[in-house]
Amino acid sequence: MRIGILGGTFDPIHHGHLFIAEDARARLGLDCVLITPNGVPPHKKPYSVSPAEHRLRMVELAVGRSSTLIADDSEVRHAGPSYTVETLRALRRREPGSDFWFITGMDAVAEIASWREPDEVLRLCHMVAVSRPGHSAADFERAVPASLRDRIELLPTPEIGISSTDIRARVAAGLPIRYLTPDAVVEYIHHHSLYRGA
Ligand code: ATP
Ligand code: MG
C-alpha cells in the first residue's frame, strides 16, 4: 500500500487540509491519506488547544464516508506529545510492507530541523511539502539545511488562504465560517460552543 499521512493539530480541520490531502493522494497515486490529529502538540502550548476528542471528531465529520481520506486516532490515543518519528515507527509496525508519504504545508516543513530525529523521519517516509500562502519555497530553502531539504519533495498546489487560527478568530468575532470547512464541522463547532472566547 502507498499511504499518505497528514498530521496536524486540526483545531479545527478545514478545506485547506482536505484539499491538500486529496490533491496529494491523486497526484502521488496513494491508496489513502490518514488524517492524524496529534495528542499534545509538541510545538504548541497544550492549554490553548482544544481537547483531542473534539479535534478528532471534527476530522471524522469532515472525511465522512470517504474511503480514501481516513480519520486516524493513533496519536490521540497515546498519552503525551506526538512526535512524527514515533508515529511513523508505529505505522510501519502496523503496516509492514507499505510505503509512507508524509504531507506537510510549506510553513510546517520549514521547521523540520527542530523536529525530533529529522534524519530518521526522512528515512522512514517520503516527505512532501505543498504550497501555502505566505510561505515561499525561498523561505523554505533559507530555513532548512540542504542535507534535509534535498530529501523533501516540493509539490506545488493551488494556494488556499484558510487557516485554523483564522477560523477560531472568526468564530470568536461572530463572523461566518461556512465554506471554509465542511458544514458538519461548522455545526459541531457551534453545537459545542468551541472557540467562542478564542
Ligand atoms: P493553526 O493556524 O492552528 O496552526 P493550520 O491551519 O496551520 O492551524 P494545522 O493543523 O497546523 O492547521 O496544519 C496541519 C498541516 O496542514 C500542516 O502541515 C500545515 O502546513 C498544513 N496546512 C494547513 N492549512 C493549509 C493550507 N491552507 N494550505 C496548505 N497547507 C496547509
Ligand atoms: Mg499550523
JSON list of C-alpha atoms and ligand atoms in Angstrom, two decimals:
[
{"chain": "A", "resi": 1, "resn": "MET", "atom": "CA", "xyz": [0.00, 0.00, 0.00]},
{"chain": "A", "resi": 2, "resn": "ARG", "atom": "CA", "xyz": [1.01, 3.59, -0.65]},
{"chain": "A", "resi": 3, "resn": "ILE", "atom": "CA", "xyz": [-0.17, 5.51, 2.40]},
{"chain": "A", "resi": 4, "resn": "GLY", "atom": "CA", "xyz": [-0.25, 9.28, 2.90]},
{"chain": "A", "resi": 5, "resn": "ILE", "atom": "CA", "xyz": [-0.27, 10.90, 6.33]},
{"chain": "A", "resi": 6, "resn": "LEU", "atom": "CA", "xyz": [-1.39, 14.44, 7.05]},
{"chain": "A", "resi": 7, "resn": "GLY", "atom": "CA", "xyz": [-0.52, 15.24, 10.64]},
{"chain": "A", "resi": 8, "resn": "GLY", "atom": "CA", "xyz": [-1.52, 18.39, 12.46]},
{"chain": "A", "resi": 9, "resn": "THR", "atom": "CA", "xyz": [-3.48, 19.97, 15.25]},
{"chain": "A", "resi": 10, "resn": "PHE", "atom": "CA", "xyz": [-6.73, 20.26, 13.24]},
{"chain": "A", "resi": 11, "resn": "ASP", "atom": "CA", "xyz": [-8.23, 22.81, 15.64]},
{"chain": "A", "resi": 12, "resn": "PRO", "atom": "CA", "xyz": [-10.39, 22.73, 13.53]},
{"chain": "A", "resi": 13, "resn": "ILE", "atom": "CA", "xyz": [-9.86, 20.80, 10.27]},
{"chain": "A", "resi": 14, "resn": "HIS", "atom": "CA", "xyz": [-10.73, 22.93, 7.21]},
{"chain": "A", "resi": 15, "resn": "HIS", "atom": "CA", "xyz": [-10.95, 22.78, 3.41]},
{"chain": "A", "resi": 16, "resn": "GLY", "atom": "CA", "xyz": [-7.23, 23.63, 3.04]},
{"chain": "A", "resi": 17, "resn": "HIS", "atom": "CA", "xyz": [-6.38, 20.37, 4.82]},
{"chain": "A", "resi": 18, "resn": "LEU", "atom": "CA", "xyz": [-8.92, 18.35, 2.86]},
{"chain": "A", "resi": 19, "resn": "PHE", "atom": "CA", "xyz": [-7.79, 19.75, -0.47]},
{"chain": "A", "resi": 20, "resn": "ILE", "atom": "CA", "xyz": [-4.07, 19.10, 0.05]},
{"chain": "A", "resi": 21, "resn": "ALA", "atom": "CA", "xyz": [-4.81, 15.56, 1.26]},
{"chain": "A", "resi": 22, "resn": "GLU", "atom": "CA", "xyz": [-6.95, 14.83, -1.80]},
{"chain": "A", "resi": 23, "resn": "ASP", "atom": "CA", "xyz": [-4.57, 16.52, -4.25]},
{"chain": "A", "resi": 24, "resn": "ALA", "atom": "CA", "xyz": [-1.53, 14.69, -2.87]},
{"chain": "A", "resi": 25, "resn": "ARG", "atom": "CA", "xyz": [-3.45, 11.41, -2.91]},
{"chain": "A", "resi": 26, "resn": "ALA", "atom": "CA", "xyz": [-4.35, 11.77, -6.58]},
{"chain": "A", "resi": 27, "resn": "ARG", "atom": "CA", "xyz": [-1.02, 13.15, -7.82]},
{"chain": "A", "resi": 28, "resn": "LEU", "atom": "CA", "xyz": [1.20, 10.75, -5.86]},
{"chain": "A", "resi": 29, "resn": "GLY", "atom": "CA", "xyz": [-1.02, 7.74, -6.59]},
{"chain": "A", "resi": 30, "resn": "LEU", "atom": "CA", "xyz": [-1.66, 7.00, -2.93]},
{"chain": "A", "resi": 31, "resn": "ASP", "atom": "CA", "xyz": [-4.21, 4.41, -1.83]},
{"chain": "A", "resi": 32, "resn": "CYS", "atom": "CA", "xyz": [-5.35, 6.56, 1.07]},
{"chain": "A", "resi": 33, "resn": "VAL", "atom": "CA", "xyz": [-4.38, 9.50, 3.27]},
{"chain": "A", "resi": 34, "resn": "LEU", "atom": "CA", "xyz": [-4.59, 9.21, 7.04]},
{"chain": "A", "resi": 35, "resn": "ILE", "atom": "CA", "xyz": [-5.54, 12.48, 8.72]},
{"chain": "A", "resi": 36, "resn": "THR", "atom": "CA", "xyz": [-3.90, 12.24, 12.10]},
{"chain": "A", "resi": 37, "resn": "PRO", "atom": "CA", "xyz": [-4.64, 14.83, 14.79]},
{"chain": "A", "resi": 38, "resn": "ASN", "atom": "CA", "xyz": [-1.91, 14.98, 17.39]},
{"chain": "A", "resi": 39, "resn": "GLY", "atom": "CA", "xyz": [-2.38, 14.41, 21.10]},
{"chain": "A", "resi": 40, "resn": "VAL", "atom": "CA", "xyz": [-0.47, 17.11, 22.92]},
{"chain": "A", "resi": 41, "resn": "PRO", "atom": "CA", "xyz": [1.17, 19.06, 20.08]},
{"chain": "A", "resi": 42, "resn": "PRO", "atom": "CA", "xyz": [4.89, 19.43, 20.89]},
{"chain": "A", "resi": 43, "resn": "HIS", "atom": "CA", "xyz": [5.14, 22.84, 19.23]},
{"chain": "A", "resi": 44, "resn": "LYS", "atom": "CA", "xyz": [2.00, 24.37, 20.70]},
{"chain": "A", "resi": 45, "resn": "LYS", "atom": "CA", "xyz": [1.00, 25.30, 24.21]},
{"chain": "A", "resi": 46, "resn": "PRO", "atom": "CA", "xyz": [-1.34, 22.49, 25.33]},
{"chain": "A", "resi": 47, "resn": "TYR", "atom": "CA", "xyz": [-3.71, 24.72, 27.27]},
{"chain": "A", "resi": 48, "resn": "SER", "atom": "CA", "xyz": [-4.62, 26.74, 24.20]},
{"chain": "A", "resi": 49, "resn": "VAL", "atom": "CA", "xyz": [-5.51, 23.71, 22.08]},
{"chain": "A", "resi": 50, "resn": "SER", "atom": "CA", "xyz": [-8.98, 22.13, 22.12]},
{"chain": "A", "resi": 51, "resn": "PRO", "atom": "CA", "xyz": [-9.30, 18.65, 23.65]},
{"chain": "A", "resi": 52, "resn": "ALA", "atom": "CA", "xyz": [-8.19, 15.87, 21.29]},
{"chain": "A", "resi": 53, "resn": "GLU", "atom": "CA", "xyz": [-11.64, 14.26, 21.27]},
{"chain": "A", "resi": 54, "resn": "HIS", "atom": "CA", "xyz": [-13.18, 17.39, 19.71]},
{"chain": "A", "resi": 55, "resn": "ARG", "atom": "CA", "xyz": [-10.41, 17.70, 17.12]},
{"chain": "A", "resi": 56, "resn": "LEU", "atom": "CA", "xyz": [-10.64, 14.00, 16.17]},
{"chain": "A", "resi": 57, "resn": "ARG", "atom": "CA", "xyz": [-14.45, 14.11, 15.96]},
{"chain": "A", "resi": 58, "resn": "MET", "atom": "CA", "xyz": [-14.27, 17.10, 13.60]},
{"chain": "A", "resi": 59, "resn": "VAL", "atom": "CA", "xyz": [-11.82, 15.19, 11.37]},
{"chain": "A", "resi": 60, "resn": "GLU", "atom": "CA", "xyz": [-14.24, 12.23, 11.36]},
{"chain": "A", "resi": 61, "resn": "LEU", "atom": "CA", "xyz": [-17.13, 14.51, 10.39]},
{"chain": "A", "resi": 62, "resn": "ALA", "atom": "CA", "xyz": [-15.05, 16.19, 7.67]},
{"chain": "A", "resi": 63, "resn": "VAL", "atom": "CA", "xyz": [-14.00, 12.96, 5.93]},
{"chain": "A", "resi": 64, "resn": "GLY", "atom": "CA", "xyz": [-17.46, 11.43, 6.30]},
{"chain": "A", "resi": 65, "resn": "ARG", "atom": "CA", "xyz": [-17.71, 8.18, 4.36]},
{"chain": "A", "resi": 66, "resn": "SER", "atom": "CA", "xyz": [-14.67, 8.77, 2.16]},
{"chain": "A", "resi": 67, "resn": "SER", "atom": "CA", "xyz": [-12.79, 5.54, 1.56]},
{"chain": "A", "resi": 68, "resn": "THR", "atom": "CA", "xyz": [-9.53, 7.37, 0.74]},
{"chain": "A", "resi": 69, "resn": "LEU", "atom": "CA", "xyz": [-9.34, 10.10, 3.41]},
{"chain": "A", "resi": 70, "resn": "ILE", "atom": "CA", "xyz": [-9.28, 8.37, 6.78]},
{"chain": "A", "resi": 71, "resn": "ALA", "atom": "CA", "xyz": [-9.56, 9.85, 10.27]},
{"chain": "A", "resi": 72, "resn": "ASP", "atom": "CA", "xyz": [-6.70, 8.29, 12.24]},
{"chain": "A", "resi": 73, "resn": "ASP", "atom": "CA", "xyz": [-6.84, 8.25, 16.04]},
{"chain": "A", "resi": 74, "resn": "SER", "atom": "CA", "xyz": [-3.38, 6.73, 16.57]},
{"chain": "A", "resi": 75, "resn": "GLU", "atom": "CA", "xyz": [-1.78, 9.89, 18.00]},
{"chain": "A", "resi": 76, "resn": "VAL", "atom": "CA", "xyz": [-4.68, 11.00, 20.21]},
{"chain": "A", "resi": 77, "resn": "ARG", "atom": "CA", "xyz": [-4.96, 7.51, 21.75]},
{"chain": "A", "resi": 78, "resn": "HIS", "atom": "CA", "xyz": [-1.48, 7.57, 23.21]},
{"chain": "A", "resi": 79, "resn": "ALA", "atom": "CA", "xyz": [-0.70, 9.87, 26.10]},
{"chain": "A", "resi": 80, "resn": "GLY", "atom": "CA", "xyz": [1.89, 12.60, 25.91]},
{"chain": "A", "resi": 81, "resn": "PRO", "atom": "CA", "xyz": [3.29, 14.57, 23.00]},
{"chain": "A", "resi": 82, "resn": "SER", "atom": "CA", "xyz": [3.10, 13.24, 19.45]},
{"chain": "A", "resi": 83, "resn": "TYR", "atom": "CA", "xyz": [6.38, 13.10, 17.58]},
{"chain": "A", "resi": 84, "resn": "THR", "atom": "CA", "xyz": [6.27, 12.35, 13.87]},
{"chain": "A", "resi": 85, "resn": "VAL", "atom": "CA", "xyz": [9.17, 9.93, 14.19]},
{"chain": "A", "resi": 86, "resn": "GLU", "atom": "CA", "xyz": [7.24, 7.84, 16.73]},
{"chain": "A", "resi": 87, "resn": "THR", "atom": "CA", "xyz": [4.06, 7.96, 14.67]},
{"chain": "A", "resi": 88, "resn": "LEU", "atom": "CA", "xyz": [5.95, 6.71, 11.62]},
{"chain": "A", "resi": 89, "resn": "ARG", "atom": "CA", "xyz": [7.63, 3.91, 13.58]},
{"chain": "A", "resi": 90, "resn": "ALA", "atom": "CA", "xyz": [4.24, 2.77, 14.93]},
{"chain": "A", "resi": 91, "resn": "LEU", "atom": "CA", "xyz": [2.66, 2.91, 11.48]},
{"chain": "A", "resi": 92, "resn": "ARG", "atom": "CA", "xyz": [5.43, 0.87, 9.92]},
{"chain": "A", "resi": 93, "resn": "ARG", "atom": "CA", "xyz": [4.93, -1.77, 12.60]},
{"chain": "A", "resi": 94, "resn": "ARG", "atom": "CA", "xyz": [1.17, -1.72, 11.93]},
{"chain": "A", "resi": 95, "resn": "GLU", "atom": "CA", "xyz": [1.51, -1.76, 8.12]},
{"chain": "A", "resi": 96, "resn": "PRO", "atom": "CA", "xyz": [4.70, -3.59, 7.25]},
{"chain": "A", "resi": 97, "resn": "GLY", "atom": "CA", "xyz": [5.42, -3.55, 3.55]},
{"chain": "A", "resi": 98, "resn": "SER", "atom": "CA", "xyz": [3.62, -0.25, 2.97]},
{"chain": "A", "resi": 99, "resn": "ASP", "atom": "CA", "xyz": [5.34, 2.96, 1.87]},
{"chain": "A", "resi": 100, "resn": "PHE", "atom": "CA", "xyz": [4.52, 6.27, 3.53]},
{"chain": "A", "resi": 101, "resn": "TRP", "atom": "CA", "xyz": [4.27, 9.82, 2.25]},
{"chain": "A", "resi": 102, "resn": "PHE", "atom": "CA", "xyz": [4.11, 12.48, 4.97]},
{"chain": "A", "resi": 103, "resn": "ILE", "atom": "CA", "xyz": [2.30, 15.56, 3.67]},
{"chain": "A", "resi": 104, "resn": "THR", "atom": "CA", "xyz": [3.14, 18.99, 5.11]},
{"chain": "A", "resi": 105, "resn": "GLY", "atom": "CA", "xyz": [2.45, 22.60, 4.27]},
{"chain": "A", "resi": 106, "resn": "MET", "atom": "CA", "xyz": [5.37, 24.86, 3.44]},
{"chain": "A", "resi": 107, "resn": "ASP", "atom": "CA", "xyz": [5.08, 26.56, 6.87]},
{"chain": "A", "resi": 108, "resn": "ALA", "atom": "CA", "xyz": [5.29, 23.30, 8.82]},
{"chain": "A", "resi": 109, "resn": "VAL", "atom": "CA", "xyz": [8.10, 21.73, 6.79]},
{"chain": "A", "resi": 110, "resn": "ALA", "atom": "CA", "xyz": [10.26, 24.84, 7.22]},
{"chain": "A", "resi": 111, "resn": "GLU", "atom": "CA", "xyz": [10.59, 23.81, 10.88]},
{"chain": "A", "resi": 112, "resn": "ILE", "atom": "CA", "xyz": [11.67, 20.24, 10.19]},
{"chain": "A", "resi": 113, "resn": "ALA", "atom": "CA", "xyz": [15.18, 20.82, 11.55]},
{"chain": "A", "resi": 114, "resn": "SER", "atom": "CA", "xyz": [13.61, 21.30, 15.01]},
{"chain": "A", "resi": 115, "resn": "TRP", "atom": "CA", "xyz": [11.56, 18.09, 14.86]},
{"chain": "A", "resi": 116, "resn": "ARG", "atom": "CA", "xyz": [12.72, 15.07, 16.87]},
{"chain": "A", "resi": 117, "resn": "GLU", "atom": "CA", "xyz": [15.16, 12.98, 14.78]},
{"chain": "A", "resi": 118, "resn": "PRO", "atom": "CA", "xyz": [14.57, 14.71, 11.42]},
{"chain": "A", "resi": 119, "resn": "ASP", "atom": "CA", "xyz": [17.05, 12.41, 9.62]},
{"chain": "A", "resi": 120, "resn": "GLU", "atom": "CA", "xyz": [15.18, 9.37, 10.84]},
{"chain": "A", "resi": 121, "resn": "VAL", "atom": "CA", "xyz": [11.84, 10.91, 9.84]},
{"chain": "A", "resi": 122, "resn": "LEU", "atom": "CA", "xyz": [13.16, 11.32, 6.30]},
{"chain": "A", "resi": 123, "resn": "ARG", "atom": "CA", "xyz": [14.41, 7.73, 6.29]},
{"chain": "A", "resi": 124, "resn": "LEU", "atom": "CA", "xyz": [11.01, 6.37, 7.38]},
{"chain": "A", "resi": 125, "resn": "CYS", "atom": "CA", "xyz": [8.87, 8.24, 4.83]},
{"chain": "A", "resi": 126, "resn": "HIS", "atom": "CA", "xyz": [8.81, 10.33, 1.70]},
{"chain": "A", "resi": 127, "resn": "MET", "atom": "CA", "xyz": [8.37, 13.94, 2.85]},
{"chain": "A", "resi": 128, "resn": "VAL", "atom": "CA", "xyz": [6.17, 16.09, 0.64]},
{"chain": "A", "resi": 129, "resn": "ALA", "atom": "CA", "xyz": [5.70, 19.85, 1.03]},
{"chain": "A", "resi": 130, "resn": "VAL", "atom": "CA", "xyz": [2.70, 21.59, -0.52]},
{"chain": "A", "resi": 131, "resn": "SER", "atom": "CA", "xyz": [2.21, 25.30, -1.18]},
{"chain": "A", "resi": 132, "resn": "ARG", "atom": "CA", "xyz": [0.87, 27.60, 1.48]},
{"chain": "A", "resi": 133, "resn": "PRO", "atom": "CA", "xyz": [0.22, 31.34, 1.05]},
{"chain": "A", "resi": 134, "resn": "GLY", "atom": "CA", "xyz": [2.83, 33.48, 2.80]},
{"chain": "A", "resi": 135, "resn": "HIS", "atom": "CA", "xyz": [5.44, 30.68, 2.87]},
{"chain": "A", "resi": 136, "resn": "SER", "atom": "CA", "xyz": [7.57, 30.61, -0.27]},
{"chain": "A", "resi": 137, "resn": "ALA", "atom": "CA", "xyz": [9.97, 27.96, -1.48]},
{"chain": "A", "resi": 138, "resn": "ALA", "atom": "CA", "xyz": [12.72, 30.58, -0.96]},
{"chain": "A", "resi": 139, "resn": "ASP", "atom": "CA", "xyz": [11.79, 30.86, 2.76]},
{"chain": "A", "resi": 140, "resn": "PHE", "atom": "CA", "xyz": [11.93, 27.06, 2.96]},
{"chain": "A", "resi": 141, "resn": "GLU", "atom": "CA", "xyz": [15.40, 27.00, 1.37]},
{"chain": "A", "resi": 142, "resn": "ARG", "atom": "CA", "xyz": [16.66, 29.58, 3.84]},
{"chain": "A", "resi": 143, "resn": "ALA", "atom": "CA", "xyz": [15.19, 27.77, 6.85]},
{"chain": "A", "resi": 144, "resn": "VAL", "atom": "CA", "xyz": [16.11, 24.15, 6.09]},
{"chain": "A", "resi": 145, "resn": "PRO", "atom": "CA", "xyz": [19.66, 22.85, 5.76]},
{"chain": "A", "resi": 146, "resn": "ALA", "atom": "CA", "xyz": [20.44, 21.30, 2.37]},
{"chain": "A", "resi": 147, "resn": "SER", "atom": "CA", "xyz": [21.09, 17.88, 3.94]},
{"chain": "A", "resi": 148, "resn": "LEU", "atom": "CA", "xyz": [17.40, 17.70, 4.88]},
{"chain": "A", "resi": 149, "resn": "ARG", "atom": "CA", "xyz": [15.98, 19.88, 2.10]},
{"chain": "A", "resi": 150, "resn": "ASP", "atom": "CA", "xyz": [17.35, 17.69, -0.69]},
{"chain": "A", "resi": 151, "resn": "ARG", "atom": "CA", "xyz": [15.27, 14.78, 0.59]},
{"chain": "A", "resi": 152, "resn": "ILE", "atom": "CA", "xyz": [11.97, 16.72, 0.60]},
{"chain": "A", "resi": 153, "resn": "GLU", "atom": "CA", "xyz": [9.75, 16.76, -2.46]},
{"chain": "A", "resi": 154, "resn": "LEU", "atom": "CA", "xyz": [8.01, 20.06, -3.24]},
{"chain": "A", "resi": 155, "resn": "LEU", "atom": "CA", "xyz": [4.51, 19.52, -4.62]},
{"chain": "A", "resi": 156, "resn": "PRO", "atom": "CA", "xyz": [3.17, 22.87, -5.84]},
{"chain": "A", "resi": 157, "resn": "THR", "atom": "CA", "xyz": [-0.57, 23.16, -5.21]},
{"chain": "A", "resi": 158, "resn": "PRO", "atom": "CA", "xyz": [-3.12, 25.97, -5.60]},
{"chain": "A", "resi": 159, "resn": "GLU", "atom": "CA", "xyz": [-2.65, 28.29, -2.63]},
{"chain": "A", "resi": 160, "resn": "ILE", "atom": "CA", "xyz": [-5.57, 28.19, -0.23]},
{"chain": "A", "resi": 161, "resn": "GLY", "atom": "CA", "xyz": [-5.67, 31.01, 2.29]},
{"chain": "A", "resi": 162, "resn": "ILE", "atom": "CA", "xyz": [-7.52, 29.14, 5.03]},
{"chain": "A", "resi": 163, "resn": "SER", "atom": "CA", "xyz": [-6.05, 28.51, 8.48]},
{"chain": "A", "resi": 164, "resn": "SER", "atom": "CA", "xyz": [-7.43, 27.11, 11.72]},
{"chain": "A", "resi": 165, "resn": "THR", "atom": "CA", "xyz": [-6.17, 30.22, 13.51]},
{"chain": "A", "resi": 166, "resn": "ASP", "atom": "CA", "xyz": [-8.33, 32.39, 11.28]},
{"chain": "A", "resi": 167, "resn": "ILE", "atom": "CA", "xyz": [-11.36, 30.13, 11.73]},
{"chain": "A", "resi": 168, "resn": "ARG", "atom": "CA", "xyz": [-11.02, 30.34, 15.54]},
{"chain": "A", "resi": 169, "resn": "ALA", "atom": "CA", "xyz": [-10.71, 34.13, 15.36]},
{"chain": "A", "resi": 170, "resn": "ARG", "atom": "CA", "xyz": [-13.73, 34.39, 13.08]},
{"chain": "A", "resi": 171, "resn": "VAL", "atom": "CA", "xyz": [-15.88, 32.32, 15.45]},
{"chain": "A", "resi": 172, "resn": "ALA", "atom": "CA", "xyz": [-14.77, 34.49, 18.38]},
{"chain": "A", "resi": 173, "resn": "ALA", "atom": "CA", "xyz": [-15.68, 37.60, 16.37]},
{"chain": "A", "resi": 174, "resn": "GLY", "atom": "CA", "xyz": [-19.08, 36.20, 15.32]},
{"chain": "A", "resi": 175, "resn": "LEU", "atom": "CA", "xyz": [-18.10, 36.03, 11.64]},
{"chain": "A", "resi": 176, "resn": "PRO", "atom": "CA", "xyz": [-19.23, 33.22, 9.31]},
{"chain": "A", "resi": 177, "resn": "ILE", "atom": "CA", "xyz": [-17.01, 30.17, 8.74]},
{"chain": "A", "resi": 178, "resn": "ARG", "atom": "CA", "xyz": [-19.33, 28.32, 6.38]},
{"chain": "A", "resi": 179, "resn": "TYR", "atom": "CA", "xyz": [-17.49, 27.21, 3.19]},
{"chain": "A", "resi": 180, "resn": "LEU", "atom": "CA", "xyz": [-14.12, 27.42, 4.96]},
{"chain": "A", "resi": 181, "resn": "THR", "atom": "CA", "xyz": [-14.76, 23.99, 6.49]},
{"chain": "A", "resi": 182, "resn": "PRO", "atom": "CA", "xyz": [-17.44, 21.33, 5.83]},
{"chain": "A", "resi": 183, "resn": "ASP", "atom": "CA", "xyz": [-20.96, 22.09, 7.09]},
{"chain": "A", "resi": 184, "resn": "ALA", "atom": "CA", "xyz": [-20.81, 19.22, 9.61]},
{"chain": "A", "resi": 185, "resn": "VAL", "atom": "CA", "xyz": [-17.74, 20.81, 11.19]},
{"chain": "A", "resi": 186, "resn": "VAL", "atom": "CA", "xyz": [-19.40, 24.23, 11.30]},
{"chain": "A", "resi": 187, "resn": "GLU", "atom": "CA", "xyz": [-22.37, 22.67, 13.07]},
{"chain": "A", "resi": 188, "resn": "TYR", "atom": "CA", "xyz": [-20.13, 20.80, 15.51]},
{"chain": "A", "resi": 189, "resn": "ILE", "atom": "CA", "xyz": [-18.23, 23.98, 16.41]},
{"chain": "A", "resi": 190, "resn": "HIS", "atom": "CA", "xyz": [-21.46, 25.87, 17.11]},
{"chain": "A", "resi": 191, "resn": "HIS", "atom": "CA", "xyz": [-23.11, 22.98, 18.93]},
{"chain": "A", "resi": 192, "resn": "HIS", "atom": "CA", "xyz": [-20.15, 22.61, 21.31]},
{"chain": "A", "resi": 193, "resn": "SER", "atom": "CA", "xyz": [-19.55, 26.37, 21.62]},
{"chain": "A", "resi": 194, "resn": "LEU", "atom": "CA", "xyz": [-15.93, 25.95, 20.54]},
{"chain": "A", "resi": 195, "resn": "TYR", "atom": "CA", "xyz": [-13.68, 29.00, 20.00]},
{"chain": "A", "resi": 196, "resn": "ARG", "atom": "CA", "xyz": [-16.16, 31.49, 21.47]},
{"chain": "A", "resi": 197, "resn": "GLY", "atom": "CA", "xyz": [-13.55, 33.02, 23.74]},
{"chain": "A", "resi": 198, "resn": "ALA", "atom": "CA", "xyz": [-10.55, 32.46, 21.42]},
{"chain": "B", "resi": 1, "resn": "ATP", "atom": "P1", "xyz": [-3.14, 26.70, 13.00]},
{"chain": "B", "resi": 1, "resn": "ATP", "atom": "O1", "xyz": [-3.47, 28.03, 12.40]},
{"chain": "B", "resi": 1, "resn": "ATP", "atom": "O2", "xyz": [-3.84, 26.40, 14.30]},
{"chain": "B", "resi": 1, "resn": "ATP", "atom": "O3", "xyz": [-1.66, 26.39, 13.06]},
{"chain": "B", "resi": 1, "resn": "ATP", "atom": "P2", "xyz": [-3.39, 25.30, 10.50]},
{"chain": "B", "resi": 1, "resn": "ATP", "atom": "O4", "xyz": [-4.44, 25.83, 9.59]},
{"chain": "B", "resi": 1, "resn": "ATP", "atom": "O5", "xyz": [-1.97, 25.68, 10.22]},
{"chain": "B", "resi": 1, "resn": "ATP", "atom": "O6", "xyz": [-3.78, 25.62, 12.00]},
{"chain": "B", "resi": 1, "resn": "ATP", "atom": "P3", "xyz": [-2.50, 22.69, 11.23]},
{"chain": "B", "resi": 1, "resn": "ATP", "atom": "O7", "xyz": [-3.33, 21.68, 11.92]},
{"chain": "B", "resi": 1, "resn": "ATP", "atom": "O8", "xyz": [-1.48, 23.44, 11.99]},
{"chain": "B", "resi": 1, "resn": "ATP", "atom": "O9", "xyz": [-3.53, 23.74, 10.52]},
{"chain": "B", "resi": 1, "resn": "ATP", "atom": "O10", "xyz": [-1.84, 22.07, 9.92]},
{"chain": "B", "resi": 1, "resn": "ATP", "atom": "C1", "xyz": [-1.66, 20.71, 9.67]},
{"chain": "B", "resi": 1, "resn": "ATP", "atom": "C2", "xyz": [-0.89, 20.57, 8.35]},
{"chain": "B", "resi": 1, "resn": "ATP", "atom": "O11", "xyz": [-1.66, 21.10, 7.26]},
{"chain": "B", "resi": 1, "resn": "ATP", "atom": "C3", "xyz": [0.43, 21.36, 8.34]},
{"chain": "B", "resi": 1, "resn": "ATP", "atom": "O12", "xyz": [1.38, 20.61, 7.59]},
{"chain": "B", "resi": 1, "resn": "ATP", "atom": "C4", "xyz": [0.06, 22.64, 7.60]},
{"chain": "B", "resi": 1, "resn": "ATP", "atom": "O13", "xyz": [1.17, 23.22, 6.97]},
{"chain": "B", "resi": 1, "resn": "ATP", "atom": "C5", "xyz": [-0.94, 22.12, 6.58]},
{"chain": "B", "resi": 1, "resn": "ATP", "atom": "N1", "xyz": [-1.90, 23.15, 6.17]},
{"chain": "B", "resi": 1, "resn": "ATP", "atom": "C6", "xyz": [-2.87, 23.69, 6.93]},
{"chain": "B", "resi": 1, "resn": "ATP", "atom": "N2", "xyz": [-3.61, 24.58, 6.24]},
{"chain": "B", "resi": 1, "resn": "ATP", "atom": "C7", "xyz": [-3.07, 24.62, 4.99]},
{"chain": "B", "resi": 1, "resn": "ATP", "atom": "C8", "xyz": [-3.37, 25.38, 3.80]},
{"chain": "B", "resi": 1, "resn": "ATP", "atom": "N3", "xyz": [-4.37, 26.26, 3.77]},
{"chain": "B", "resi": 1, "resn": "ATP", "atom": "N4", "xyz": [-2.60, 25.16, 2.71]},
{"chain": "B", "resi": 1, "resn": "ATP", "atom": "C9", "xyz": [-1.58, 24.26, 2.74]},
{"chain": "B", "resi": 1, "resn": "ATP", "atom": "N5", "xyz": [-1.24, 23.52, 3.82]},
{"chain": "B", "resi": 1, "resn": "ATP", "atom": "C10", "xyz": [-1.97, 23.69, 4.94]},
{"chain": "B", "resi": 2, "resn": "MG", "atom": "MG", "xyz": [-0.46, 25.34, 11.65]}
]
